[in-house]
PDB file of C-alpha atoms and ligand atoms in Angstrom:
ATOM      1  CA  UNK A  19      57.364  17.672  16.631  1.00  0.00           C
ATOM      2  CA  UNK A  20      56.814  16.528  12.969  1.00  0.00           C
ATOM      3  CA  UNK A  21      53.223  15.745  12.320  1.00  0.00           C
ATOM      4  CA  UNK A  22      51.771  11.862  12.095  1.00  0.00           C
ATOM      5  CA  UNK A  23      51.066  11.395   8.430  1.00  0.00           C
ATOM      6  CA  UNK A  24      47.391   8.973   7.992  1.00  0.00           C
ATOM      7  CA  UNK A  25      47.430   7.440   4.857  1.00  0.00           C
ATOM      8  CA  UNK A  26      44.954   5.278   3.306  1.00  0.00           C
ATOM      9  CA  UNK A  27      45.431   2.875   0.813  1.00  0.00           C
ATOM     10  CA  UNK A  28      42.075   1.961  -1.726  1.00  0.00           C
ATOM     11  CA  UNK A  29      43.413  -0.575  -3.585  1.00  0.00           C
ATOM     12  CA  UNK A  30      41.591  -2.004  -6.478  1.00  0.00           C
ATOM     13  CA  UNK A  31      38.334  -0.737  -4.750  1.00  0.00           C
ATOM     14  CA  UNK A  32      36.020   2.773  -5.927  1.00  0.00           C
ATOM     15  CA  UNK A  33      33.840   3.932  -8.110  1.00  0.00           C
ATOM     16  CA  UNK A  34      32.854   7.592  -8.979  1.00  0.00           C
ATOM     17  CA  UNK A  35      29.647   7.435  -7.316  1.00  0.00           C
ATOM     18  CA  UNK A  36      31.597   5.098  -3.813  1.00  0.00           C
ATOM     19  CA  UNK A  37      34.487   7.931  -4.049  1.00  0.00           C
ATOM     20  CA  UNK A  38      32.363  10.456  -4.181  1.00  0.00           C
ATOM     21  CA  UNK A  39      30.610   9.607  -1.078  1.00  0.00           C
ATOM     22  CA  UNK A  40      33.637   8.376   0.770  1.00  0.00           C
ATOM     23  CA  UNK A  41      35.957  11.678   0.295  1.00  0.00           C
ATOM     24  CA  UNK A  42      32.172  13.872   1.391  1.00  0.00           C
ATOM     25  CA  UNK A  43      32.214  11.747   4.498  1.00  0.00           C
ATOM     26  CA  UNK A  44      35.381  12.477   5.099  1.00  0.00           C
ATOM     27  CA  UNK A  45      35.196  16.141   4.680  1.00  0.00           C
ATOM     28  CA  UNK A  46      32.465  16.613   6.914  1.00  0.00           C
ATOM     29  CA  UNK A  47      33.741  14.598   9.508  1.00  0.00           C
ATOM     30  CA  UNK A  48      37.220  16.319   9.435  1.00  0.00           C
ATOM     31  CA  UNK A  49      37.394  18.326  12.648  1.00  0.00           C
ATOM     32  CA  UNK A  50      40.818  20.678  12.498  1.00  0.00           C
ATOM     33  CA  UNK A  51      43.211  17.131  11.971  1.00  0.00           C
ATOM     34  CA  UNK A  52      46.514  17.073  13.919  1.00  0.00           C
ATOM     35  CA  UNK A  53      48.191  14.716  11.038  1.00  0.00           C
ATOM     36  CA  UNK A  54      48.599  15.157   7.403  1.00  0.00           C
ATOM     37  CA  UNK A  55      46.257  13.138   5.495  1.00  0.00           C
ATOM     38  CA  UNK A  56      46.235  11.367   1.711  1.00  0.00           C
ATOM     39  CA  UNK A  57      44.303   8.987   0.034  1.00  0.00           C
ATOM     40  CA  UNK A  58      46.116   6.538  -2.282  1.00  0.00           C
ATOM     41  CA  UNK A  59      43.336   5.770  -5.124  1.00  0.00           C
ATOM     42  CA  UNK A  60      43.590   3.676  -8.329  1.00  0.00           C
ATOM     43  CA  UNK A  61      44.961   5.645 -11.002  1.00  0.00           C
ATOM     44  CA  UNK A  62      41.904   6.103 -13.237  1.00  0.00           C
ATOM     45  CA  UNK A  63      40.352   7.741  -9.939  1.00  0.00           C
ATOM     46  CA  UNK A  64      43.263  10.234  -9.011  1.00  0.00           C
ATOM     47  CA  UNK A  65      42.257  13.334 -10.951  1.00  0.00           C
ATOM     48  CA  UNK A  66      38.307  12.622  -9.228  1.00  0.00           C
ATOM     49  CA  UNK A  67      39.974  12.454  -5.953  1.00  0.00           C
ATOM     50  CA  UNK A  68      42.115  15.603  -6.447  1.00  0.00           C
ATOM     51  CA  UNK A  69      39.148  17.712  -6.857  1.00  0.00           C
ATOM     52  CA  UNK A  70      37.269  15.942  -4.834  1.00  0.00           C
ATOM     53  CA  UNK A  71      39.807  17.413  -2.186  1.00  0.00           C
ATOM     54  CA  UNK A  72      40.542  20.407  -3.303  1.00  0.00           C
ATOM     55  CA  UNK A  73      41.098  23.323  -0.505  1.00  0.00           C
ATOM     56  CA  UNK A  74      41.137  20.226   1.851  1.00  0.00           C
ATOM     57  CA  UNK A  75      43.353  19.211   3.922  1.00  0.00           C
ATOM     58  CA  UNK A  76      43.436  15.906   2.522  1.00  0.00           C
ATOM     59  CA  UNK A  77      46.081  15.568   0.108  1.00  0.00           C
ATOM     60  CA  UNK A  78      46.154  12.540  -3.048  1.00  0.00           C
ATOM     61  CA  UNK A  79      48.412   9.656  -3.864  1.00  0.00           C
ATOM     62  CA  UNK A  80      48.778   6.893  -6.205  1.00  0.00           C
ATOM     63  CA  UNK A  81      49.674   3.500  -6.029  1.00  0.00           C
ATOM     64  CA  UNK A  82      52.496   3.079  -7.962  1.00  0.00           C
ATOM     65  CA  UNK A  83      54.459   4.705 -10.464  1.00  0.00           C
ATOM     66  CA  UNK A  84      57.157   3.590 -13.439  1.00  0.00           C
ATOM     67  CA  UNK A  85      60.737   3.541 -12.694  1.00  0.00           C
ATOM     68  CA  UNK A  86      60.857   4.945 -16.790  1.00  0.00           C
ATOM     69  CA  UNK A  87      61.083   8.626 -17.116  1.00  0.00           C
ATOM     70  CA  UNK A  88      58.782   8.145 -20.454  1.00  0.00           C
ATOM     71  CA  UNK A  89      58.385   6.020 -23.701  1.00  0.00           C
ATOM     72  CA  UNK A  90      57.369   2.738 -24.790  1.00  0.00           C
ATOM     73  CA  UNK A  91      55.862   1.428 -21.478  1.00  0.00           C
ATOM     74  CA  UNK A  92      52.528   0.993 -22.334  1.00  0.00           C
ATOM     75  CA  UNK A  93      49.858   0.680 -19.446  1.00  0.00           C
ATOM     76  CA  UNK A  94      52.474   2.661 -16.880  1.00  0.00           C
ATOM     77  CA  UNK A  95      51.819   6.354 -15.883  1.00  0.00           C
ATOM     78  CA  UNK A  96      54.812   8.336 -14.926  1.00  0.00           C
ATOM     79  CA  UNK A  97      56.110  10.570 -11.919  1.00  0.00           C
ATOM     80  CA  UNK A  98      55.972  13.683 -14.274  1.00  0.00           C
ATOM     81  CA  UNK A  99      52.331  13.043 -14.844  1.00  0.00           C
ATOM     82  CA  UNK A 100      51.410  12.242 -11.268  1.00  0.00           C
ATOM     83  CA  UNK A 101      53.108  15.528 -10.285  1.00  0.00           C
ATOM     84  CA  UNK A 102      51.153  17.714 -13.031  1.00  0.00           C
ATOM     85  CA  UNK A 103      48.395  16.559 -11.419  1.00  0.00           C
ATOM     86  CA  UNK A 104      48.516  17.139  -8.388  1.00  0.00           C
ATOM     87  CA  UNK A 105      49.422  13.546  -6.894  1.00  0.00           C
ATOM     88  CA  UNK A 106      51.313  14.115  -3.656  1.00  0.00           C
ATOM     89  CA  UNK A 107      52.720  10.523  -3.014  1.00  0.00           C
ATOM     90  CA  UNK A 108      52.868   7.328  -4.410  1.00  0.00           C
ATOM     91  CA  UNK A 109      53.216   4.549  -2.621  1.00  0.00           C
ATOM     92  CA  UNK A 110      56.442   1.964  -4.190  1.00  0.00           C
ATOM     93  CA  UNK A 111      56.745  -1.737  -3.784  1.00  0.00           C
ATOM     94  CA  UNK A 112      53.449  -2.374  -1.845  1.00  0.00           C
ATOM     95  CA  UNK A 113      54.072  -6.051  -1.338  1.00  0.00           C
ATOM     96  CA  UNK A 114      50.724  -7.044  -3.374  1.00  0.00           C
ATOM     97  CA  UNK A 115      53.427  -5.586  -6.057  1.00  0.00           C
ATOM     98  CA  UNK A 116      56.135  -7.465  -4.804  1.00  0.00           C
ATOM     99  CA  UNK A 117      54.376 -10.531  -4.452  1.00  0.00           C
ATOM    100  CA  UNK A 118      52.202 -10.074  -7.927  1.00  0.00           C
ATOM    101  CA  UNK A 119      54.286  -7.912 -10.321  1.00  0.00           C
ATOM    102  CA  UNK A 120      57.297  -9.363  -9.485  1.00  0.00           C
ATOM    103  CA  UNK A 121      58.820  -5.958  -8.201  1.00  0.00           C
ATOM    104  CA  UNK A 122      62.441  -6.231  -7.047  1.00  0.00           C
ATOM    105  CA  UNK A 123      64.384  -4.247  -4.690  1.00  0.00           C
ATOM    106  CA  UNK A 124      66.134  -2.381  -7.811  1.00  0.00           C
ATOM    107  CA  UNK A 125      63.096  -1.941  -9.277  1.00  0.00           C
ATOM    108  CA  UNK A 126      61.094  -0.414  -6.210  1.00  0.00           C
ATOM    109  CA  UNK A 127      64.429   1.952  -5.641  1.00  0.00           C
ATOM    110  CA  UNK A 128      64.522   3.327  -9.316  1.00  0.00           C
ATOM    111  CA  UNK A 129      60.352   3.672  -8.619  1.00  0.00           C
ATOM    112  CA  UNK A 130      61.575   5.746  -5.497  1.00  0.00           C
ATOM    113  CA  UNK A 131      64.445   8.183  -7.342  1.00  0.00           C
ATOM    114  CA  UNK A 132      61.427   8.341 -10.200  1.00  0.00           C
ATOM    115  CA  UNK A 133      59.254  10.208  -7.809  1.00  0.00           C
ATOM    116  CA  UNK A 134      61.763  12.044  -6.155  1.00  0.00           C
ATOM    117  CA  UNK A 135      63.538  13.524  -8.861  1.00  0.00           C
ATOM    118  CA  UNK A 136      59.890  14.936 -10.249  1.00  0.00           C
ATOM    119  CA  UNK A 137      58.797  16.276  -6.612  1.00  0.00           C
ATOM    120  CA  UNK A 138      56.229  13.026  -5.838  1.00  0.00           C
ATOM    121  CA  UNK A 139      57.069  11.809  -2.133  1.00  0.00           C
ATOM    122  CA  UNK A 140      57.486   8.025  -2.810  1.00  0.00           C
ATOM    123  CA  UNK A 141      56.176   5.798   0.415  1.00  0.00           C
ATOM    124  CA  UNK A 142      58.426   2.825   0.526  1.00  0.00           C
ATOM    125  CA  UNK A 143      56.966  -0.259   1.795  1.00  0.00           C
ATOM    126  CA  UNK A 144      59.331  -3.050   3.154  1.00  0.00           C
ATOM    127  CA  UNK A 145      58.011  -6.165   5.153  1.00  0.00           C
ATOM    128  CA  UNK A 146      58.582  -9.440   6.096  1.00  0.00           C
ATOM    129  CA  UNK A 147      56.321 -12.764   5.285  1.00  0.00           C
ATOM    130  CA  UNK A 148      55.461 -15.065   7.785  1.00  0.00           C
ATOM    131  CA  UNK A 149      57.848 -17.702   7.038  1.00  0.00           C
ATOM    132  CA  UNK A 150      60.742 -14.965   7.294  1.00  0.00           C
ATOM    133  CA  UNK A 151      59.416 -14.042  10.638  1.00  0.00           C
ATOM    134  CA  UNK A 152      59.115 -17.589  11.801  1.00  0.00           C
ATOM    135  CA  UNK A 153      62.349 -18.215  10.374  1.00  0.00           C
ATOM    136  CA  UNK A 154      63.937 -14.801  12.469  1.00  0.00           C
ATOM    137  CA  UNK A 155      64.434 -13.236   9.156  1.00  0.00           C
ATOM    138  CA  UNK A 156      62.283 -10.356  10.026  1.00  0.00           C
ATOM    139  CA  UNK A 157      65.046  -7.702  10.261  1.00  0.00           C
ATOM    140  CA  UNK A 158      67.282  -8.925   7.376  1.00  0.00           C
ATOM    141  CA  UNK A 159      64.456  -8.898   5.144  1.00  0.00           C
ATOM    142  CA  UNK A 160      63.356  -4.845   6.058  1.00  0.00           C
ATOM    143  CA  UNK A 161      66.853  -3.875   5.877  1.00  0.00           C
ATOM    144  CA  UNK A 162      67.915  -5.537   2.744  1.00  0.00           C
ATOM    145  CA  UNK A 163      64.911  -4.147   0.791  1.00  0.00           C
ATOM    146  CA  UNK A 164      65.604  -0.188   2.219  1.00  0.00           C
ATOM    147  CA  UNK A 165      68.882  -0.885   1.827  1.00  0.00           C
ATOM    148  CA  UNK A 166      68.449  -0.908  -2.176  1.00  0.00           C
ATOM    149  CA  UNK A 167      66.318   2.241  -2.058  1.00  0.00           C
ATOM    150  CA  UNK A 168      69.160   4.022   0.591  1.00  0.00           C
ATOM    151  CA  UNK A 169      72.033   3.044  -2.196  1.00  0.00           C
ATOM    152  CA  UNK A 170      69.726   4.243  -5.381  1.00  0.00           C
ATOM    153  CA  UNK A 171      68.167   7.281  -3.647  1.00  0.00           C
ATOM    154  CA  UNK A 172      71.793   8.804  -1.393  1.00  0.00           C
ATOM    155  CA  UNK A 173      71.354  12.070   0.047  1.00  0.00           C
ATOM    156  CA  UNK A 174      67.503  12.515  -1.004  1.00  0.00           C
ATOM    157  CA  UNK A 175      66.876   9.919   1.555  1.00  0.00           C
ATOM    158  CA  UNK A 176      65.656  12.267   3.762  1.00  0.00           C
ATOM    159  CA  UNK A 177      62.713  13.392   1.576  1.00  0.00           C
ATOM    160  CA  UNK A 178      61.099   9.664   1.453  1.00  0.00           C
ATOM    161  CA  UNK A 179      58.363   8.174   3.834  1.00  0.00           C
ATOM    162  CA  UNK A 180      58.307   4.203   4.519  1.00  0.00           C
ATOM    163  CA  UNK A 181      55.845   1.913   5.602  1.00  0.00           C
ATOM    164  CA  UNK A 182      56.615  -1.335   7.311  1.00  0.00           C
ATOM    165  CA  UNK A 183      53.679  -3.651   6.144  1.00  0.00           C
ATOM    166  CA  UNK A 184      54.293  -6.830   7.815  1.00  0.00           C
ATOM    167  CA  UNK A 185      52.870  -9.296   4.678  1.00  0.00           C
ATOM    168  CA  UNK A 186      51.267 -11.768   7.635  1.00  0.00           C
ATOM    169  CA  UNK A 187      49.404  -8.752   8.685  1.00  0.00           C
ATOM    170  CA  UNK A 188      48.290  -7.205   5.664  1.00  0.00           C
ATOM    171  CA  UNK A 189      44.084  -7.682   5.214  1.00  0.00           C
ATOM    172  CA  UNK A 190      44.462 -10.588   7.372  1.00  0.00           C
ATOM    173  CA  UNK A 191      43.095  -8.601  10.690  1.00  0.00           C
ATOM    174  CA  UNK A 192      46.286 -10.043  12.469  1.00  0.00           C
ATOM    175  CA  UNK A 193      48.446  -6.720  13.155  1.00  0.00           C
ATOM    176  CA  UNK A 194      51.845  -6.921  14.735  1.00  0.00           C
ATOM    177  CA  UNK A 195      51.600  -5.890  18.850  1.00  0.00           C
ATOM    178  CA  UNK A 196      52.776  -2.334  19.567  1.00  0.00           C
ATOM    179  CA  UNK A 197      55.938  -3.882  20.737  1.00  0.00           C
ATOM    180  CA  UNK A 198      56.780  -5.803  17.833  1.00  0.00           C
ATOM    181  CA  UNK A 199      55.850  -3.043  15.329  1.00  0.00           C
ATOM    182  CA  UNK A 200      58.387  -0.746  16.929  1.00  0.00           C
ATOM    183  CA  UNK A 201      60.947  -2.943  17.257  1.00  0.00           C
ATOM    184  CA  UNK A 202      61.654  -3.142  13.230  1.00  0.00           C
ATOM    185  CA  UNK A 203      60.522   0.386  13.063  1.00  0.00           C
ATOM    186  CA  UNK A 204      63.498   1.220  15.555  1.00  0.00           C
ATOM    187  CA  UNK A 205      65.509  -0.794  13.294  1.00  0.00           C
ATOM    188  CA  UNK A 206      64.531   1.032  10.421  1.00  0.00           C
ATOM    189  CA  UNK A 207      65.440   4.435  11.894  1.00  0.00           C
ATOM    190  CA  UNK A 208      68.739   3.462  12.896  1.00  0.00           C
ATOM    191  CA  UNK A 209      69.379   2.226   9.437  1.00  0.00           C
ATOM    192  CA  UNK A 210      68.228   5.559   7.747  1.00  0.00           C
ATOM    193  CA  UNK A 211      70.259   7.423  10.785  1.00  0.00           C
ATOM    194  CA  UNK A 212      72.982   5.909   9.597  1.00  0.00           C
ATOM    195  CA  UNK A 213      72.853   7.371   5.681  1.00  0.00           C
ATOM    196  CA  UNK A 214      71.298  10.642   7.022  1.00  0.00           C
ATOM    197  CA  UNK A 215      71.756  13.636   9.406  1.00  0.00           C
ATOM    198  CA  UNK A 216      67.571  13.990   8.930  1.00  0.00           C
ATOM    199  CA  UNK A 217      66.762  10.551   9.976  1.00  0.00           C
ATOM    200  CA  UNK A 218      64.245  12.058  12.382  1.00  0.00           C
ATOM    201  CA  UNK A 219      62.157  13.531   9.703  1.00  0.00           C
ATOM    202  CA  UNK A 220      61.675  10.823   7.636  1.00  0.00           C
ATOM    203  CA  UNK A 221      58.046   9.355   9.017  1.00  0.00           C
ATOM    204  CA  UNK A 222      57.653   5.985   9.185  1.00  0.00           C
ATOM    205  CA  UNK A 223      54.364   4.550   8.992  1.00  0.00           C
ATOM    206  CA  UNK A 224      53.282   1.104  10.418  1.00  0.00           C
ATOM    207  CA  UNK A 225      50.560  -0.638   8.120  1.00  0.00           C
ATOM    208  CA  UNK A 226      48.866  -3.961   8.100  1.00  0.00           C
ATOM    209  CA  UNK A 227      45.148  -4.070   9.762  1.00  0.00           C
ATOM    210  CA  UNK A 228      45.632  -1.015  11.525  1.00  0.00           C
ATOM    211  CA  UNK A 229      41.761  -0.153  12.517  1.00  0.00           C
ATOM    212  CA  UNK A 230      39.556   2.655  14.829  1.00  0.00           C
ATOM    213  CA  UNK A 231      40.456   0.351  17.645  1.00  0.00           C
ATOM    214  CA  UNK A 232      44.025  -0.692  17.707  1.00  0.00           C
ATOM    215  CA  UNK A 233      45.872   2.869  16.103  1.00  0.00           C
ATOM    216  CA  UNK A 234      46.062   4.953  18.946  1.00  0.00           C
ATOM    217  CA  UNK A 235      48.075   1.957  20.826  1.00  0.00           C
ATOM    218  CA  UNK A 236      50.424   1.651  17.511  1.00  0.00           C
ATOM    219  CA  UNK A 237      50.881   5.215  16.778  1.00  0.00           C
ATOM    220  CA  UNK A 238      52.144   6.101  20.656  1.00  0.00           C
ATOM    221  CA  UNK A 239      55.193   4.091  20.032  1.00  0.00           C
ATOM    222  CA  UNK A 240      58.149   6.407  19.643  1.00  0.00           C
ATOM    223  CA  UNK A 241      58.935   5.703  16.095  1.00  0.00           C
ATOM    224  CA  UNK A 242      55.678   5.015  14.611  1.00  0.00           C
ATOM    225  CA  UNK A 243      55.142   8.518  12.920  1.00  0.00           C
ATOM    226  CA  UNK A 244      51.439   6.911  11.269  1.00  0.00           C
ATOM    227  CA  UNK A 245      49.563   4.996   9.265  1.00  0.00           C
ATOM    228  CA  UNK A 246      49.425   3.119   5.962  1.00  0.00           C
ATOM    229  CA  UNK A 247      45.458   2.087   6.149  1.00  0.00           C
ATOM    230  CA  UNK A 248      44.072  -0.664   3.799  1.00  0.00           C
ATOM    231  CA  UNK A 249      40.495  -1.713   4.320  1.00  0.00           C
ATOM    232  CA  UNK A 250      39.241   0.523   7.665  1.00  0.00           C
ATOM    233  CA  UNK A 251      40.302   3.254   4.946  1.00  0.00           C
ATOM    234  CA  UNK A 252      37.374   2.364   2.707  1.00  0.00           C
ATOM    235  CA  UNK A 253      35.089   3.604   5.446  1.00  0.00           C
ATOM    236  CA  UNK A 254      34.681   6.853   6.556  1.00  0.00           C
ATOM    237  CA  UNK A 255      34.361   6.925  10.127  1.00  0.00           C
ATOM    238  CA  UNK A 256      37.066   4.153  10.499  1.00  0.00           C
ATOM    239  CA  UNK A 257      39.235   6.162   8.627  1.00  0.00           C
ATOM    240  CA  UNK A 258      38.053   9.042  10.522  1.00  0.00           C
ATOM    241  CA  UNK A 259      38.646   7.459  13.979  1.00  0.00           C
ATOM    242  CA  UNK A 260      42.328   6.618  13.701  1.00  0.00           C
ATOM    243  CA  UNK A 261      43.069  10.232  11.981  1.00  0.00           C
ATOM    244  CA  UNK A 262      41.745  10.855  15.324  1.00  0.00           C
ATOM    245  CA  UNK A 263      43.542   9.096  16.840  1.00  0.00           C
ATOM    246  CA  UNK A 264      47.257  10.272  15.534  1.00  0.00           C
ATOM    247  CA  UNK A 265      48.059  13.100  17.414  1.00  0.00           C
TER     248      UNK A 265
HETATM  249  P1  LIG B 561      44.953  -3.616   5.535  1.00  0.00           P
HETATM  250  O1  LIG B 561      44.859  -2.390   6.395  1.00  0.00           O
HETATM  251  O2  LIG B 561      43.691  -3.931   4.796  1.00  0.00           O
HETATM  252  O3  LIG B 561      45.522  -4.789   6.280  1.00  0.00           O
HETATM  253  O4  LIG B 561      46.010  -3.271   4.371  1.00  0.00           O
HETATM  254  C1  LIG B 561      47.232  -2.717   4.718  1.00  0.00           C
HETATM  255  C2  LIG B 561      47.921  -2.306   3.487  1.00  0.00           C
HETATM  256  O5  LIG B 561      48.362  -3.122   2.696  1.00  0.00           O
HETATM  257  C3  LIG B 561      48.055  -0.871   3.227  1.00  0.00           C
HETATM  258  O6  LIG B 561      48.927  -0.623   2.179  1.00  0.00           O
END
């Protein structure tokens, strides 16, 4: 069976001393984890991190990367770089990027065959608002927006992990029911089944105020393979409790 994969997402939240203490709690409360683990840090924080975790089994990611191989983009850092050092993933078109940046679906696929093509495991996020829920949208919206990474990305499909991040559910504390999380996730599987032989391997990670007490309910469901964590990843024995929880 392919291993849950716990991610947590910082956001615009650290500092060396907070990170510091964070990743030792972490460490020491690590007991032999049955999933894969990665923080996803600001940038200016992922070469701390990475040696922070060293020998660990807690592997690094960032939270974003340029769809430009290199140049004149000033203020972007590029797959190549996150792959010299030592960045695992990187999560593309978080919906705080969507929503502030202005990211499109073309943009968050090239972002996607960036990482790919430089060995960086890109974690695609795709989710609906509320008003495209209320307005039955929900499974339009998720496809159309994998869709453009499926078309950009072809056979390496396979290699990518997604996160469905419902945007009504995202630091809210409202988290879609068990039910409703792997309905779209279902969705989602049969939609990557359907460009792929490996659709099976690809995880696909529920996220939006996933916390120590609702994750072991979410990640029974048949195709939620973990967890993109936002704020119970900031502390360590929240974070700790639903790695313990992914089995
Ligand atoms: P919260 O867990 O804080 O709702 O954030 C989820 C998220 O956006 C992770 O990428």
């Amino acid at each position: 069976m392919k291993k849950k994969l716990i991610a947590g997402n910082w956001k615009m939240n650290g500092s060396l001393a907070a990170n510091e203490a964070l990743i030792k709690a972490l460490l020491a409360g690590l007991n032999n984890p049955g999933c894969a683990i990665a923080v996803c840090v600001p940038a200016i924080y992922l070469a701390q991190v990475r040696t922070l975790v060293a020998e660990s089994p807690i592997d690094v990611g960032a939270q974003d990367v340029s769809q430009h191989e290199s140049g004149a983009f000033t203020g972007e850092i590029s797959a190549a770089m996150l792959k010299e050092a030592g960045i695992r993933y990187a999560i593309v078109g978080h919906s705080e990027r969507r929503q502030y940046h202005l990211e499109s679906d073309a943009v968050v696929a090239l972002k996607a065959q960036r990482a790919l093509a430089c060995g960086v495991t890109p974690i695609v996020c795709v989710g609906e608002t509320l008003a495209e829920r209320e307005a039955g949208k929900t499974e339009e919206v998720v496809k159309r927006q994998l869709a453009a990474v499926i078309h950009t990305n072809g056979h390496c499909i396979s290699e990518i992990v997604v996160a469905y991040e419902p945007v009504w559910a995202i630091g809210t504390g409202k988290t879609a029911s068990p039910e409703q999380a792997q309905a779209v996730h279902a969705v989602l599987r049969a939609q990557l089944a359907a460009a792929t032989p490996n659709a099976e391997r690809v995880q696909i990670l529920y996220g939006g105020s996933m916390n120590a007490a609702n994750a072991a309910q979410l990640l029974s469901q048949a195709d939620i393979d973990g967890g993109l964590v936002g704020g119970a990843s900031l502390k360590a024995p929240d974070f700790l409790s639903i790695i313990a929880a992914a089995l």
